[in-house]
Structure formats: C-alpha cells, structure tokens
Coordinates of C-alpha atoms in Angstrom, one line a residue:
X34 CA 27.3 34.1 55.5
X35 CA 25.5 30.8 55.5
X36 CA 23.7 29.0 52.6
X37 CA 22.5 25.5 52.1
X38 CA 20.3 23.4 49.9
X39 CA 19.9 20.4 47.7
X40 CA 20.6 19.9 44.0
X41 CA 19.1 16.5 43.1
X42 CA 20.4 14.1 45.7
X43 CA 23.4 16.3 46.6
X44 CA 23.1 18.1 49.9
X45 CA 25.3 21.1 50.4
X46 CA 26.0 24.0 52.8
X47 CA 28.5 26.9 53.1
X48 CA 29.5 29.0 56.1
X49 CA 31.9 31.9 56.0
X50 CA 32.8 35.3 57.4
X51 CA 35.1 38.2 56.8
X52 CA 38.3 38.9 58.7
X53 CA 37.2 40.5 62.0
X54 CA 37.2 44.2 61.5
X55 CA 36.5 43.9 57.7
X56 CA 33.1 44.5 56.1
X57 CA 33.8 42.4 53.0
X58 CA 35.2 38.9 52.7
X59 CA 37.5 37.9 49.8
X60 CA 36.3 34.3 50.1
X61 CA 33.6 33.1 47.9
X62 CA 31.7 29.8 47.2
X63 CA 30.0 28.7 44.0
X64 CA 27.4 26.0 43.8
X65 CA 26.0 25.3 40.3
X66 CA 23.9 22.6 38.6
X67 CA 26.2 21.6 35.8
X68 CA 23.6 19.4 34.1
X69 CA 23.6 15.6 33.6
X70 CA 23.3 14.9 37.3
X71 CA 26.5 16.8 38.1
X72 CA 27.1 19.7 40.5
X73 CA 30.0 22.1 40.3
X74 CA 31.4 23.4 43.6
X75 CA 34.1 26.1 43.8
X76 CA 35.8 27.8 46.7
X77 CA 37.7 31.0 45.9
X78 CA 40.1 32.9 48.1
X79 CA 41.0 36.3 46.8
X80 CA 44.6 37.3 47.6
X81 CA 44.6 39.4 50.7
X82 CA 41.5 40.9 52.2
X83 CA 38.8 43.4 51.6
X84 CA 37.2 44.8 48.5
X85 CA 40.1 44.1 46.1
X86 CA 40.2 40.4 47.2
X87 CA 36.4 40.2 46.8
X88 CA 36.6 41.7 43.3
X89 CA 39.0 38.9 42.2
X90 CA 36.8 36.2 43.6
X91 CA 33.7 37.7 42.1
X92 CA 35.2 37.7 38.7
X93 CA 35.9 34.0 38.9
X94 CA 32.5 33.3 40.3
X95 CA 30.9 35.0 37.3
X96 CA 33.0 33.0 34.8
X97 CA 32.1 29.8 36.5
X98 CA 28.4 30.6 36.4
X99 CA 28.6 31.4 32.6
X100 CA 30.7 28.3 31.7
X101 CA 29.6 25.7 34.3
X102 CA 29.6 22.7 31.9
X103 CA 33.2 23.2 30.7
X104 CA 36.0 20.8 31.9
X105 CA 37.7 21.9 35.1
X106 CA 41.0 22.7 33.4
X107 CA 39.2 24.9 30.9
X108 CA 37.3 26.6 33.8
X109 CA 40.6 27.3 35.6
X110 CA 42.0 28.9 32.5
X111 CA 38.9 31.1 32.0
X112 CA 39.1 32.2 35.6
X113 CA 42.8 33.0 35.1
X114 CA 42.1 35.2 32.1
X115 CA 39.1 37.0 33.8
X116 CA 41.3 37.9 36.9
X117 CA 44.3 39.1 34.9
X118 CA 43.9 42.7 36.2
X119 CA 43.0 41.7 39.8
X120 CA 45.0 40.5 42.8
X121 CA 44.2 36.9 41.7
X122 CA 42.9 34.1 43.9
X123 CA 43.4 30.6 45.1
X124 CA 40.8 28.5 43.4
X125 CA 39.6 24.9 44.0
X126 CA 36.9 23.3 41.8
X127 CA 35.1 20.1 42.3
X128 CA 32.4 18.3 40.3
X129 CA 30.2 16.0 42.3
X130 CA 28.7 13.4 39.9
X131 CA 25.7 11.4 40.9
X132 CA 27.4 8.3 39.4
X133 CA 29.4 8.5 42.7
X134 CA 32.6 10.2 41.8
X135 CA 34.2 13.6 42.5
X136 CA 36.6 15.2 40.0
X137 CA 38.6 18.1 41.5
X138 CA 41.4 20.6 40.6
X139 CA 43.1 23.2 42.8
X140 CA 45.5 26.0 42.3
X141 CA 46.7 27.7 45.5
X142 CA 45.8 26.7 49.1
X143 CA 42.1 26.1 49.1
X144 CA 42.0 22.5 50.5
X145 CA 39.5 19.8 49.3
X146 CA 39.1 16.4 51.0
X147 CA 36.7 13.5 51.1
X148 CA 35.7 12.4 54.7
X149 CA 34.0 9.0 55.3
X150 CA 32.7 7.1 58.3
X151 CA 35.3 4.9 59.9
X152 CA 35.7 3.0 63.2
X153 CA 36.3 5.4 66.0
X154 CA 36.0 8.7 64.1
X155 CA 35.6 9.9 60.5
X156 CA 38.6 9.4 58.2
X157 CA 40.0 11.4 55.4
X158 CA 39.8 9.1 52.4
X159 CA 41.2 11.4 49.8
X160 CA 42.8 14.8 49.5
X161 CA 43.0 16.9 46.4
X162 CA 46.5 17.5 45.1
X163 CA 47.0 21.3 45.1
X164 CA 49.2 23.0 42.5
X165 CA 51.2 26.1 43.5
X166 CA 50.3 29.4 41.8
X167 CA 47.8 32.3 41.9
X168 CA 44.9 32.2 39.4
X169 CA 45.0 35.5 37.6
X170 CA 48.7 36.0 38.1
X171 CA 50.7 32.7 37.7
X172 CA 48.8 29.7 36.4
X173 CA 50.8 26.4 36.3
X174 CA 51.0 24.6 32.9
X175 CA 49.4 21.2 32.3
X176 CA 46.6 21.3 34.9
X177 CA 45.4 17.7 35.6
X178 CA 42.1 17.2 37.3
X179 CA 41.9 14.1 39.5
X180 CA 38.9 11.8 40.0
X181 CA 38.1 9.9 43.2
X182 CA 35.2 7.4 43.9
X183 CA 32.7 8.3 46.6
X184 CA 29.9 6.5 48.3
X185 CA 26.6 7.8 49.5
X186 CA 27.2 9.5 52.8
X187 CA 30.8 10.5 52.1
X188 CA 31.4 14.2 52.7
X189 CA 33.2 16.6 50.3
X190 CA 34.8 19.4 52.4
X191 CA 36.5 22.5 50.8
X192 CA 38.0 25.2 52.9
X193 CA 40.1 28.4 52.6
X194 CA 43.2 28.9 54.7
X195 CA 41.2 30.9 57.2
X196 CA 40.1 27.5 58.6
X197 CA 42.6 25.5 60.6
X198 CA 43.7 22.3 59.0
X199 CA 42.5 20.0 61.8
X200 CA 38.9 21.0 61.4
X201 CA 37.7 17.5 60.1
X202 CA 38.8 15.8 63.3
X203 CA 35.8 14.6 65.3
X204 CA 33.0 15.9 63.1
X205 CA 29.7 14.1 63.3
X206 CA 28.8 12.8 59.8
X207 CA 25.2 12.2 61.0
X208 CA 24.5 16.0 61.2
X209 CA 23.1 18.0 58.2
X210 CA 25.8 19.8 56.2
X211 CA 24.4 23.1 57.4
X212 CA 25.2 22.2 61.0
X213 CA 28.6 20.8 60.1
X214 CA 29.7 23.9 58.3
X215 CA 28.4 26.3 61.0
X216 CA 30.2 24.2 63.6
X217 CA 33.5 24.2 61.7
X218 CA 33.4 27.9 61.2
X219 CA 32.6 28.6 64.8
X220 CA 35.4 26.4 66.1
X221 CA 38.1 26.5 63.5
X222 CA 38.0 30.0 61.9
X223 CA 41.3 32.0 62.4
X224 CA 41.1 35.5 63.7
X225 CA 43.8 36.6 61.1
X226 CA 42.0 35.9 57.9
X227 CA 38.7 35.6 56.0
X228 CA 37.3 32.1 56.5
X229 CA 34.9 29.8 54.5
X230 CA 34.1 26.1 54.5
X231 CA 31.8 24.2 52.1
X232 CA 30.4 20.7 52.6
X233 CA 28.5 18.5 50.2
X234 CA 27.5 14.9 50.1
X235 CA 25.4 12.4 48.1
X236 CA 22.3 11.4 50.0
X237 CA 21.7 8.4 47.7
X238 CA 19.3 8.0 44.7
X239 CA 16.1 8.9 46.5
X240 CA 14.6 11.3 44.0
X241 CA 15.2 14.3 46.2
X242 CA 14.0 17.5 44.4
X243 CA 16.2 20.6 44.1
X244 CA 15.7 23.4 46.6
X245 CA 18.1 25.8 44.9

C-alpha cells in the first residue's frame, strides 16, 4: 500500500504492507485536513495481525475522520471508546501546523520523530514520548500532548514496530516523501509483522494547492 499527496504546503506519503502470508494488514494511516492550516496524521497498529487487528485500526480511523478538529487527548479517548470491544491498537497522533510546529501524542509503540538536515547525515531532532498502554483496552490517565518546533524541510516520520528502529539512518532528505517511505519499507520492514511508515514535511509557504 502506497499513498502520497499535498495538503496545502504539507507534503506527505505512506508506504505499508501486511505480514508476509497475510492478506490484510492491521496497520493503518490517517491523513486529514484539520482546518486552519493544520493536518492531522495518525498511524495505528492493531494488536496482532489479520482481520481482527484491521478492525481495531479501522474503528479508530473512522473516529479520527469524524472528529478531526478535536484536541489530541480527546481524539485518543474517543478512539479508546470506539475500540472497547476490539483487540485494541497502538495509536500515535500528530498535528502538523503550518505555523511551523508539530503537536503529537502516542500510546503504545508507534514511534514518531522529527528528522532534520545536519552535517554528515540527517539528525533526529525530536522524538515523541510514548505512553505505555493499548488504546481500546488500557488507556493511561492524564494524556499530555507535546509540541515541538519545526522548520521548512524538517521531516516528520511515524512508524509501526514492523519497521526496524534504525530506519532513519542515512536517508536522503532531498528525495520526495513518496521515495523516502518506499525505500524505508523496502529496506527496513520486518518479516515477522505488518509494517507501515508515514513521512510528512512542510515545503514552505509557497501557496501549493492540495492534491488530496
């Protein structure tokens, strides 16, 4: 599965695939125009594999689509309620704001990071603090979204645990996000799990029109 596009000046792409031998992946991505120049990104990893994992992720994706303008902690609670009779999922949410900041919140093991150009090779400038739990089964109290500053060209990367943790090493930030995500999936997807990676970046205030 591959998707890509622009929402305003935000360029994004997703690449994913099911566990080898499975027809359905439990990993999902969500990309939504949240209004006011903001874009909501989510990566969902349904517990386990197959149709039951996909059902949990699909429930959360529907909730996000219907409530995209809500704060991240409210969205996480709504996802938790919607998945109460499912396996549950690891969920990470991020709002990319065109005022050059990212606000993010994660429960479970879907990683989010900001990668920026640096001497020698790209550097991870920020990593989202993940809270233990399973959305739909055990939601931690007092969820606290974090906000980090970003600059045009910085890359937001979100990945399920089917992608090896060293995947950001040596990536070429000059490439389109569609090529970056395809390359990460090809080189760093594990053979033991569903896998998905999402990339997004602010291209600068150039008046780019939406293609989604």
